[in-house]
Amino acid sequence: SSGINAEWPLRPGGDTGVDENKTENDVVVEEIKTVEEIKQEIKAENDVVHDEVKAENDADNKMVTDKEDVVIEDIKKEETDENVEKKEAEVVEVAVPEKEKPEMIVLDDINDEDTPGPDEIPTAEERGFWKAVDDNPNDFASWTYLLQVVEKNGKLKQIQKAFTSFLALYPYCYGYWKKYADQMKKLISNEAAFEVFNDAVVAIPLSVDLWTYFIHFIAEWKEGDESEIRMIYRRAVEACGQEYRSDKIWEAYVEWEKQTDKYKVLGLYKEFLGCIVQRHQYHFDKFREWIFFTPVKDMVTMEDIKVLLAKHKEEAERRRKETELKRLEEEELARQLAVAAEEQRKIVEEERLAADAIREEKLKEEEKRREEERLKEEGQRAALEAANKEEDVEMEGAEEDVKMDDVKMDESTPEPGVDESTPEPAPVVTEEKEEEKEEEEAKEDKKGRKSKRGASKRAPAKRTSRRSRKDTEEEEKEASETKEEEKVEVVEDKEEARKEENAAVEMETAAEQENVVAKEEEKENVVAKEEEKEELKEENVVSVEKDPEEQVEKMTEDFTKVDMEEPLPDSVDALTDRQEAAVREQILLDMAPVHEQILAELEEVSCFEEGIKRPYFHVKELERIQLKNWKNYLNLIIEKKDTARTIILFERCLIACAFYEGFWIKYVGFMAEIDEEETSKIYRRACMIHLVKKPQIHLNWAAFEEKRGHLEVAREALDHIETNLAGLIAVTLRRAGLERRSGNMQQGADILKGAIDTCRGRETRDYWIMKYVAYMQFNMCDLEKTREYLKEQVERAQRNKRLYMKMLEVERCPTTVTPDVPNVIEVFQRALTSSLSVEDKAGFSHRRLTFLEEFGTDVGMIIDAYDDHNRNYKSLLEEKKRERESSSHSN
């Protein structure tokens, strides 16, 4: 039951539909458009009764004409019958014609007359619309059309009757309250209009527009009477000053006080800026502007100035001490940071030195390794040179042996035909030929030369070819060069490998050095940031300590500029510039925390306020998103546990959502724990005005009043819903149960018997007979009377099987012992917590409600059962019912 019931209400209600920014003329234009749409429908209905109304009007007019001189002397002669008939036949014009203000009508004189005056007799058109609203009081369109007709005709009695009746049904229509007050001012007096406005602000105290109209009315009526105007302003801000859109009333009040009593403005500003209203920042800026551009003597009295200066001195001293303490703390922190930075620097330096030592150690090891390799290479080179020398010596010895063999061979074998005794001349070998030969030999493949060298090494002594000594030397030279080249290649390869290794070591060392440098830089950056942060802290010590001053930006005066040793002045004119600056600053410092708090609250609720598209009352349904926005907004404020603010928001919500039962139930649920009397008033307002055909809230109201012992109010609530929505089973059972729990057994039996007599349908009658019989048997403990009643009903309906079954049940168990309620409820609870289907549980829940209404002794238990049923099973039962109805229609 606490959920939001988005269902369209059973009866309409309405407002002018006027936006808060629309003028009165715009309201009238919109109403005219609405009237024109239903004009044809109303006219068609009027045509049906036109003849009868015309005849009645002729007779009435004749009677008025005969007695008009007796009722009031200055009433003009009534129009002729022909003009009256013509006037009645015309269609009512919506636009209100301009009329001269009639003379004041003395109501007492009229009421004292035995015969009705012209003001009391409605015209045919008025009677037609009165008939429409009497037949259907919920027809809002007919009401608005009736009000326009009576306004046009200008008959005081009809205006009073129409507006009073309409506003009793729709008290949240602030536009019609203003129209009513305007008519009373026009036709009677300002006093009469004042009474209407008073009733209006009682009916809808949060209407900013209504209070604005009221204030303008008083300001015009009581012009020059400051006490009266101030009183209406005070009433307005006390009633609706917490409303989000009430800033225009506050602003008007402040401006009025600036012209009236300048010493009240500061206190009024403090009230105003402490409210959560729209455009707060704008109004705070206006307040600051007023503070800085208004002389101090025109803002506060001398007593207030002394208080502010004394407070400023205390604040300045406190802040000075706090600043000094903060400075010392900052210095100590800076010293600690410096020590930590120095230690960090030392650690970084030690790490750098260690890295350098490691790098030097690696370089030394590398140099040592290179030196060892160099010595090893030199030893290998020396050994190679020694081996080459030995080979050369061997080769020279082998060549000598070859030469000796050649000589011997030449000597022992002379050429034929030649005289041995004559020596043959040696061949001439020139240098050019030798060079050519060397060039040709150089062109040979290196591989061939290597193979030759190998062959010469293996068997130098076996050479048998005849070569010259120069050829042999050339070969030896080439072999020596080849060996040298091989040695150089080996050395170069080793050198390259050593260079690559050194490069890798250098890269590794450089990477380590870069890491060390990066760590040093990072640590230096951290230290620098800390030092910079501390410097900023030192620079902003004063501003940090003066949080409120930051909120008023740079317009506040620096308290250090104020010489607090200056003596307090004796008069306002003796104030120095510094003292005036101190007064202004202290005022702003006092307001700064409030300003910050309000800004935070506004930031939290601004999204909900922006989501409220229709803050006024209207008969049209609200969009689902609007209902959700109100629900979430209420939940947020309820969680803050701010009672006054929550009540204001509930009242705002119920202006726009007056026809939604869920919001009213949520409101009374909130208020029940705070104030029972106020809760009862809320129940009465909801049930008697806005939700006259909503049974659930009536049942809740009756239970609430019964629980606190107000049985008459509980009966009133149940009788009210029975009158407006007769025949509801739950209401009848509750009425009977209320009398039973109150000890009025016979009254309870009469209620059930009355339900039997007034119900329609055989099944409904059988249901109430069973309930009446059970009531007689178990509650009144009259078994004989129960038997007699059943026999009477059987005689009336002899073919009713249920009656015979009930008779058998009574005779089979002829007891008057009341069921044990706790045990029965325990069985129901077991069923509801079992693994039965949801449909079956819904059925058991409904039976539990019926049982408690018949036999329950604690109304609180009944309400809890209703809440559980509505929360878990009501929607399911309604859905199943709709499915059965749709299937039956289709069949």
Coordinates of N, CA, C and O in Angstrom, one line a residue, residues 235 244 290 352 460 478 676 709 743 748 763 792 804 854:
R235 N 4.1 36.3 7.3 CA 3.3 35.1 7.1 C 3.6 34.3 5.8 O 3.7 33.1 5.9
Y244 N 11.0 25.7 -3.0 CA 12.1 25.9 -3.9 C 12.0 27.2 -4.7 O 13.0 27.8 -5.1
W290 N 25.5 44.2 -1.8 CA 24.9 45.1 -0.8 C 25.9 45.3 0.4 O 26.0 46.5 0.9
R352 N 75.8 5.9 -6.6 CA 76.5 6.3 -7.8 C 78.0 5.9 -7.7 O 78.6 5.4 -8.6
P460 N 111.2 -30.4 -48.9 CA 112.0 -29.5 -49.6 C 113.3 -30.1 -50.2 O 113.9 -29.6 -51.1
E478 N 107.2 -15.3 -50.9 CA 105.7 -15.4 -51.0 C 105.2 -16.2 -49.8 O 104.1 -15.9 -49.2
E676 N 0.8 12.1 15.9 CA -0.5 11.5 15.6 C -1.6 12.4 15.2 O -2.4 12.1 14.3
G709 N -7.9 4.7 19.8 CA -9.1 4.8 20.6 C -10.1 5.8 20.1 O -11.1 6.0 20.9
G743 N -17.2 -4.1 21.1 CA -18.2 -4.7 22.0 C -19.7 -4.5 21.6 O -20.6 -4.9 22.3
G748 N -22.9 -4.7 14.9 CA -22.2 -5.5 13.9 C -23.1 -6.4 13.1 O -23.0 -6.5 11.8
E763 N -25.2 -14.6 -5.9 CA -24.0 -15.0 -5.3 C -23.6 -14.0 -4.2 O -23.1 -14.5 -3.1
E792 N -35.4 -19.8 7.6 CA -36.2 -18.7 6.9 C -35.6 -18.5 5.5 O -36.3 -18.4 4.5
Y804 N -28.4 -25.3 2.3 CA -28.5 -26.6 2.9 C -27.2 -27.1 3.4 O -27.1 -27.7 4.5
E854 N -13.1 -11.0 10.1 CA -14.3 -11.6 10.8 C -14.0 -11.9 12.2 O -14.8 -11.7 13.1

